[in-house]
Every structure is written in C-alpha cells, then in structure tokens.
Short mmCIF file of C-alpha atoms and ligand atoms in Angstrom, two decimals:
data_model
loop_
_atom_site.label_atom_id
_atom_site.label_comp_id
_atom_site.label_asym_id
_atom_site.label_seq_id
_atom_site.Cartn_x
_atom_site.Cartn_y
_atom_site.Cartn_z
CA UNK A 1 -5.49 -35.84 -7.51
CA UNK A 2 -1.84 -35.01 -8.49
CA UNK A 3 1.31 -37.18 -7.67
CA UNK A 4 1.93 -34.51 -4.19
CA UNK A 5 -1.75 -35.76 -2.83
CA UNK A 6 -2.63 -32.41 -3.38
CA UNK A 7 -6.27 -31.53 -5.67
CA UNK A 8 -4.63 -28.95 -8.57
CA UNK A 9 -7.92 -26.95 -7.90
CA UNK A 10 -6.81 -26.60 -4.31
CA UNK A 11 -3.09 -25.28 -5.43
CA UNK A 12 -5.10 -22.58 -8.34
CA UNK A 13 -7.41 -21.86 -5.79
CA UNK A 14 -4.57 -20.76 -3.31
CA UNK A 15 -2.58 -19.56 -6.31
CA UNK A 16 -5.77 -17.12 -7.28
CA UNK A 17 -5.67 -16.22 -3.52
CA UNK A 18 -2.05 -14.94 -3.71
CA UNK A 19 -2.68 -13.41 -6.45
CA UNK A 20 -5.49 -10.87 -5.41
CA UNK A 21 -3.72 -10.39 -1.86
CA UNK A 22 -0.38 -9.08 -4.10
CA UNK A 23 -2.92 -6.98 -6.13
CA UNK A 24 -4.23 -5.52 -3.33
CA UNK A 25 -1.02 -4.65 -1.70
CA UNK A 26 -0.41 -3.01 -4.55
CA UNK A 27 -3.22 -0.72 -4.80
CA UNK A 28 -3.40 -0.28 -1.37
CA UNK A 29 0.75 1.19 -1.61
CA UNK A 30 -0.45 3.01 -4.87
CA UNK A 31 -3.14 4.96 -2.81
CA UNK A 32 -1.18 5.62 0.10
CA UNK A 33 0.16 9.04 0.69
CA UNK A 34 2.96 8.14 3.18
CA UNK A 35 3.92 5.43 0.65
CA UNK A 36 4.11 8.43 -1.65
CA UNK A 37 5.42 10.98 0.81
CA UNK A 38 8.50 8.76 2.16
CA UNK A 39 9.28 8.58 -2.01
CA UNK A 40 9.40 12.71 -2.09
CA UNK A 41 11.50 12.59 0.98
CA UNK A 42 14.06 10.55 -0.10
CA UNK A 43 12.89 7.78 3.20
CA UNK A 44 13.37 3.91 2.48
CA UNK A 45 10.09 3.18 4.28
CA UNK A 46 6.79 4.67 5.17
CA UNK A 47 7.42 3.45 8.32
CA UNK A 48 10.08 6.62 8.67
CA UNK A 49 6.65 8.98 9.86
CA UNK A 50 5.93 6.32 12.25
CA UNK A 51 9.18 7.52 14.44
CA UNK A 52 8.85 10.92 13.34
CA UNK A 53 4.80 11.26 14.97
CA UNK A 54 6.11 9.51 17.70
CA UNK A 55 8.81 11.54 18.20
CA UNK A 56 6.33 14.71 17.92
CA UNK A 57 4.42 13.39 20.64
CA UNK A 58 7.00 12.01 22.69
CA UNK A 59 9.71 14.21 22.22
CA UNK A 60 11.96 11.10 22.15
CA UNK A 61 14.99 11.90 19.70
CA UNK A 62 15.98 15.15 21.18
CA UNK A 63 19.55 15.25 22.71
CA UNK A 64 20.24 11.62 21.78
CA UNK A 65 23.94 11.30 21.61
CA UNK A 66 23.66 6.91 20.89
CA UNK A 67 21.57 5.56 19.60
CA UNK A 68 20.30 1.31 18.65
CA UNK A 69 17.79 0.54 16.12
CA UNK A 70 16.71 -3.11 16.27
CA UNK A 71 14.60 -4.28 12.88
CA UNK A 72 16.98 -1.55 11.25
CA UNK A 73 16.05 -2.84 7.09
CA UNK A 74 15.08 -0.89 5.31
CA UNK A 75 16.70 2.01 6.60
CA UNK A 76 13.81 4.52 7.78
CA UNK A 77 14.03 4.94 10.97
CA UNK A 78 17.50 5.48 10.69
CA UNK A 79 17.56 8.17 7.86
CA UNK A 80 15.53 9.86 10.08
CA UNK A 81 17.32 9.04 13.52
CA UNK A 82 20.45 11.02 11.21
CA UNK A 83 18.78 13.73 10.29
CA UNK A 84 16.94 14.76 13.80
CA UNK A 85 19.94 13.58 15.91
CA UNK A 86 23.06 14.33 13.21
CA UNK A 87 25.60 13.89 16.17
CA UNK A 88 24.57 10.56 17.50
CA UNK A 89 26.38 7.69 17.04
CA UNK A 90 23.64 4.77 15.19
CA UNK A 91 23.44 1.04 15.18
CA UNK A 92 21.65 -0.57 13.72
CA UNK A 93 20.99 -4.71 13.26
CA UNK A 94 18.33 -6.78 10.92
CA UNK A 95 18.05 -10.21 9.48
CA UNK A 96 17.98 -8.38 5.94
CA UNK A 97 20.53 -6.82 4.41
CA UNK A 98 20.43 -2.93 4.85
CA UNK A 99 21.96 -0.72 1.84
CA UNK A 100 24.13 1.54 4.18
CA UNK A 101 23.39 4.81 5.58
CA UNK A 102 26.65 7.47 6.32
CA UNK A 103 27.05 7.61 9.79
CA UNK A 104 25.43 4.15 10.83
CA UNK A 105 26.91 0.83 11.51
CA UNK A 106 24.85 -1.80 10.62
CA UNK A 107 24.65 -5.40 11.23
CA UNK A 108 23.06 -8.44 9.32
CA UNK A 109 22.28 -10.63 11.90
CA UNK A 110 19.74 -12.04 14.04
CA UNK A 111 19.30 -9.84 17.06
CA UNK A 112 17.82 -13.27 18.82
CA UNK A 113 21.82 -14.82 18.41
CA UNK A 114 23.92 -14.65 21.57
CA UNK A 115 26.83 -12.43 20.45
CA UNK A 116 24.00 -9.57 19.08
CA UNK A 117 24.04 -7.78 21.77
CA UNK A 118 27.84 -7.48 22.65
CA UNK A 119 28.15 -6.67 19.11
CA UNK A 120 25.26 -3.57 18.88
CA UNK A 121 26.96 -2.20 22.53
CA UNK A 122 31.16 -2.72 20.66
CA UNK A 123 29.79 -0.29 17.81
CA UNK A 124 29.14 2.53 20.32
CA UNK A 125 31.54 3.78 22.23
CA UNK A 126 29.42 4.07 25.70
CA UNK A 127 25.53 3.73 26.66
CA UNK A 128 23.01 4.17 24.19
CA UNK A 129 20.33 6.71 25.41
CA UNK A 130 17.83 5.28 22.94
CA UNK A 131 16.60 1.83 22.15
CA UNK A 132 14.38 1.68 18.93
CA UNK A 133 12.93 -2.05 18.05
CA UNK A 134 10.50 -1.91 15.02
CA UNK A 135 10.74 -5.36 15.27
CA UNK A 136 8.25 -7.58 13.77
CA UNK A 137 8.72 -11.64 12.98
CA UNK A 138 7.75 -13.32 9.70
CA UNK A 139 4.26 -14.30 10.49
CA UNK A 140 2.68 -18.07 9.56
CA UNK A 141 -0.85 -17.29 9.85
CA UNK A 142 -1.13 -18.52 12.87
CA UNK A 143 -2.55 -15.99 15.45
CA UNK A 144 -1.25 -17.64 18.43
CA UNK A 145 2.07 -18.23 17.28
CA UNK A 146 2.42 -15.17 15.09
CA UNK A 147 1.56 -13.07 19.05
CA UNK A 148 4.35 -15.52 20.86
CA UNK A 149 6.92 -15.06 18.52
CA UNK A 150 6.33 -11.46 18.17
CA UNK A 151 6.19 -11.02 22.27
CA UNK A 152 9.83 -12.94 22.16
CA UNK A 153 11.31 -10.25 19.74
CA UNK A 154 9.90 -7.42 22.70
CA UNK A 155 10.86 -8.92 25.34
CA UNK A 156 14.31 -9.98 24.30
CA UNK A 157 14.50 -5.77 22.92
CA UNK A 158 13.14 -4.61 26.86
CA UNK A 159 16.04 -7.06 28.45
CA UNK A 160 18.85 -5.98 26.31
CA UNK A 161 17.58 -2.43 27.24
CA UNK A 162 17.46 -2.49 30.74
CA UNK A 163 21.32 -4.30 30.20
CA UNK A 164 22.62 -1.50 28.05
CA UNK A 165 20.83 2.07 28.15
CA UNK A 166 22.35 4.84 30.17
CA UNK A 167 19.76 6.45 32.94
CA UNK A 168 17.32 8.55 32.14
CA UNK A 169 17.17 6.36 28.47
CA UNK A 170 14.57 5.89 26.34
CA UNK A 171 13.09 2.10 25.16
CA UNK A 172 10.50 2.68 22.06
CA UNK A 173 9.21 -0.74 20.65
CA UNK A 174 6.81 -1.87 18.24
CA UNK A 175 3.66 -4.13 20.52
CA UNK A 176 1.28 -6.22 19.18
CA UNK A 177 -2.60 -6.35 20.01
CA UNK A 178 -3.28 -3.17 21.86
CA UNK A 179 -0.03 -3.02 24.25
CA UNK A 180 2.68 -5.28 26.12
CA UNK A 181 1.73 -8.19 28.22
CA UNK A 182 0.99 -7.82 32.04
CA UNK A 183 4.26 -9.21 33.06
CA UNK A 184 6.23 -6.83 30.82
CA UNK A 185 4.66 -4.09 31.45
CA UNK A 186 5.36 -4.76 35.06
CA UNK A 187 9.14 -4.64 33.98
CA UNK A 188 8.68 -1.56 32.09
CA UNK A 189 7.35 0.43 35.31
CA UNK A 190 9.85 -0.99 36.83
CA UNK A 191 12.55 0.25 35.50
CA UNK A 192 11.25 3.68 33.63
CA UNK A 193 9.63 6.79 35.05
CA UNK A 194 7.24 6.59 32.34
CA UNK A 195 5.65 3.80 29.85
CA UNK A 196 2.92 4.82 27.36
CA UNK A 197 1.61 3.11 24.66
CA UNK A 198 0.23 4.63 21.31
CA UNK A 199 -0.68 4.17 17.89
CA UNK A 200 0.93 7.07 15.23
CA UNK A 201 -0.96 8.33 11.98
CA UNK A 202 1.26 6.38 9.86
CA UNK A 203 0.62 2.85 11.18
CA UNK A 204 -2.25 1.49 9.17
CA UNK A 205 -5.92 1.06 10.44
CA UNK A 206 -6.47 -2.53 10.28
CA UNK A 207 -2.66 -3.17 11.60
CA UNK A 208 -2.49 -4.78 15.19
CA UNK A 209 0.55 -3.02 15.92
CA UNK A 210 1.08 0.11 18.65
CA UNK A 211 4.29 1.39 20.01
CA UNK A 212 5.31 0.90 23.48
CA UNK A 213 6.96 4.41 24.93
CA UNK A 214 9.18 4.10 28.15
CA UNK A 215 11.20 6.78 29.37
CA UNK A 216 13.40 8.02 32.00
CA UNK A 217 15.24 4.74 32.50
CA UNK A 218 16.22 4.51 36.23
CA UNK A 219 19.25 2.92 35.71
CA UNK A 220 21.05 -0.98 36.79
CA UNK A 221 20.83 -1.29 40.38
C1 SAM B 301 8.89 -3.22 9.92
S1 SAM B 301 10.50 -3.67 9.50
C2 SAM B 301 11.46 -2.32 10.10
C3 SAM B 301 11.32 -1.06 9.29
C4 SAM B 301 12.33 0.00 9.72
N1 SAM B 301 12.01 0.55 11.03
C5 SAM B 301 12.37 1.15 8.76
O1 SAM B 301 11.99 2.25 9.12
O2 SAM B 301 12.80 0.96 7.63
C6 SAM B 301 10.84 -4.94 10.66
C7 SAM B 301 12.23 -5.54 10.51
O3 SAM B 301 12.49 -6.40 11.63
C8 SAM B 301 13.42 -7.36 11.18
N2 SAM B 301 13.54 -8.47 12.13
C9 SAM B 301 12.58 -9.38 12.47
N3 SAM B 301 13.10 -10.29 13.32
C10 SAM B 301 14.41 -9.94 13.52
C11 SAM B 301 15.48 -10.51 14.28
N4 SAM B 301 15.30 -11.64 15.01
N5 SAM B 301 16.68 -9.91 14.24
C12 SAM B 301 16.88 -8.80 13.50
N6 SAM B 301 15.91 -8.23 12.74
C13 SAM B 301 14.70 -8.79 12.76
C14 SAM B 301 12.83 -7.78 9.84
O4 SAM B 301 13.80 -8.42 9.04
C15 SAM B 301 12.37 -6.43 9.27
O5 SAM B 301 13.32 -5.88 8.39
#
C-alpha cells in the first residue's frame, strides 16, 4: 500500500485505463471523415456539420439578422453561423477561451453567472432571432449527475430565450438522453409554434446527445 492509502496496482491499473481510452479517441478522430472534412473546410470543430444538417432540415439560419451561440469554443458553429448568415450580428460566450472569429464578439465566461446574460443581449444591438446552445458540462462519470447538470445548462439556455429572442425566433439546443424533460418541453410548446427534436449525421452513434428544435417564438406576453 503506498503512503496516499492507495494500492500502486490500482493507480497503473487506472493509468493503463486512460491510456487505451486516449488511444482510442485517437483512432476513432483518425477514422472519422467529419473530423477530416471540418480540417479541408477550414471549421474548428466537427461539430460545425452538426448545425449545418440541422440547418438543412430545419431551415433555421436563413434570414437571421442576430444571432447567440452559447458553448461558442471552439468556434464551429460560429464559422459557419458567418458564412450562411454574413450580415448577422454573432455572440458568442464559453468557459474556454475562443481564438476570435471577424465579425463575432465573444465572451469567456460562464453563461451560468448572473451578469451573462445582460452581457450576450449589450453585444447586440436589439433581439436575437436565434438562440444556439451546444452546451454540454464537464461530465464526472456519474450518470445521474452528469443528466442534472446537463438539464441545468438547457434549461437556464430555454429561460434566457424566452427573456431575449424577438417573435417568431428560433431556440436550437443540444438535449441529452433522447429529448428535453416533460416539464420543459411543456415550456417549449408553450412558447413556440413548433418544437422538434432530432439527431444530425454528424453527432456520433453511441453519443446520448439530440438537438432540441423550437421555432416560431410567440413572443413575452
Ligand atoms: C461541444 S462544445 C461546443 C462546440 C461548438 N458548438 C463548436 O462548434 O465549436 C461545448 C462547449 O460548451 C461549453 N460550456 C459548458 N458549460 C458552459 C457554461 N456554463 N458556460 C459557458 N460555456 C459552457 C464548454 O466549455 C464547451 O466548449
């Protein structure tokens, strides 16, 4: 037993374990073609097709004059938010630090923090009419807690677009497990003409994660 309590077989066994998950990350991004498409393209992320199938489905980006992207690092969804919508103004805010992108403002903060929001709606100068969140919090491992803390990242994205979005807006988030919880969902209908829920090309197989599409926000009572 070492001085930490801890049996050293225990800490190469978990050591070995890192190692292979790292190694298959690795092959697994080497195989990948949108890993290799997004490098041809000049995207920060693979997740940039994500958006982009959505947006072939959903016909979400056209005419959007503002735009917020919550979960903004890297920079995908944004290069491609420039390039579809080359007018809008973009916003962008994420824990990490984003290299910047012309025509985006972009904050390194915590969208959870209390001045976020006043500080994502300052940087436009009027009502988005599109909310991105490709949110997604560190996981621990835990299922349960991993699901809870991802649900607070969604439902904090749905309130702060029902607060800002102009009507007739669009609210696109990233859901865990299948779709949103009964309760938000219920807020969704609520307040948009249309919520639908799907899973793009580009998100991986064994990935738990779907998008959440709402549009045709009714508007603040
Ligand atoms: C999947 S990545 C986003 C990828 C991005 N859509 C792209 O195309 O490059 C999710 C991001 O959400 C960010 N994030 C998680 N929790 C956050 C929070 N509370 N505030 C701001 N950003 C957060 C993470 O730091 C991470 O960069």
């Amino acid at each position: 037993m070492s001085r930490s309590g801890r049996d050293p077989g225990e800490r190469l066994r978990s050591a070995k374990k890192r190692t292979s998950s790292s190694a298959r990350w690795l092959t697994r991004q080497l195989n990948d073609p949108y890993v290799r498409q997004a490098k041809a393209e000049g995207y920060r992320s693979r997740a940039a097709f994500k958006l982009i199938e959505l947006d072939e489905k959903f016909d979400i980006l056209k005419g959007v004059t503002r735009a917020v992207d919550l979960g903004i690092a890297p920079g995908g969804w944004s290069q491609v938010l420039r390039l579809k919508c080359p007018k809008a103004k973009v916003v962008g805010i994420d824990l990490l630090p984003t290299d910047p992108i012309e025509g985006v403002t972009i904050f390194e903060m915590d969208f959870m923090a209390d001045e976020a929001p006043a500080a994502l709606e300052g940087a436009l100068d009027g009502p988005p009419d599109l909310v991105l969140s490709d949110m997604a919090a560190n996981t621990v491992g835990h299922k349960q807690t991993d699901h809870l803390r991802t649900m607070g990242l969604v439902e904090t994205a749905v309130d702060f677009a029902i607060q800002s979005l102009a009507p007739g807006g669009t609210f696109v988030a990233k859901v865990f497990a299948g779709g949103t919880d009964t309760g938000l969902l219920t807020l969704l209908k609520k307040n948009f003409a249309s919520v639908k829920h799907a899973k793009p090309p580009a998100s991986r197989k064994d990935s738990s994660e779907w998008y959440v599409i709402a549009k045709g926000f009714k508007g603040r009572e």
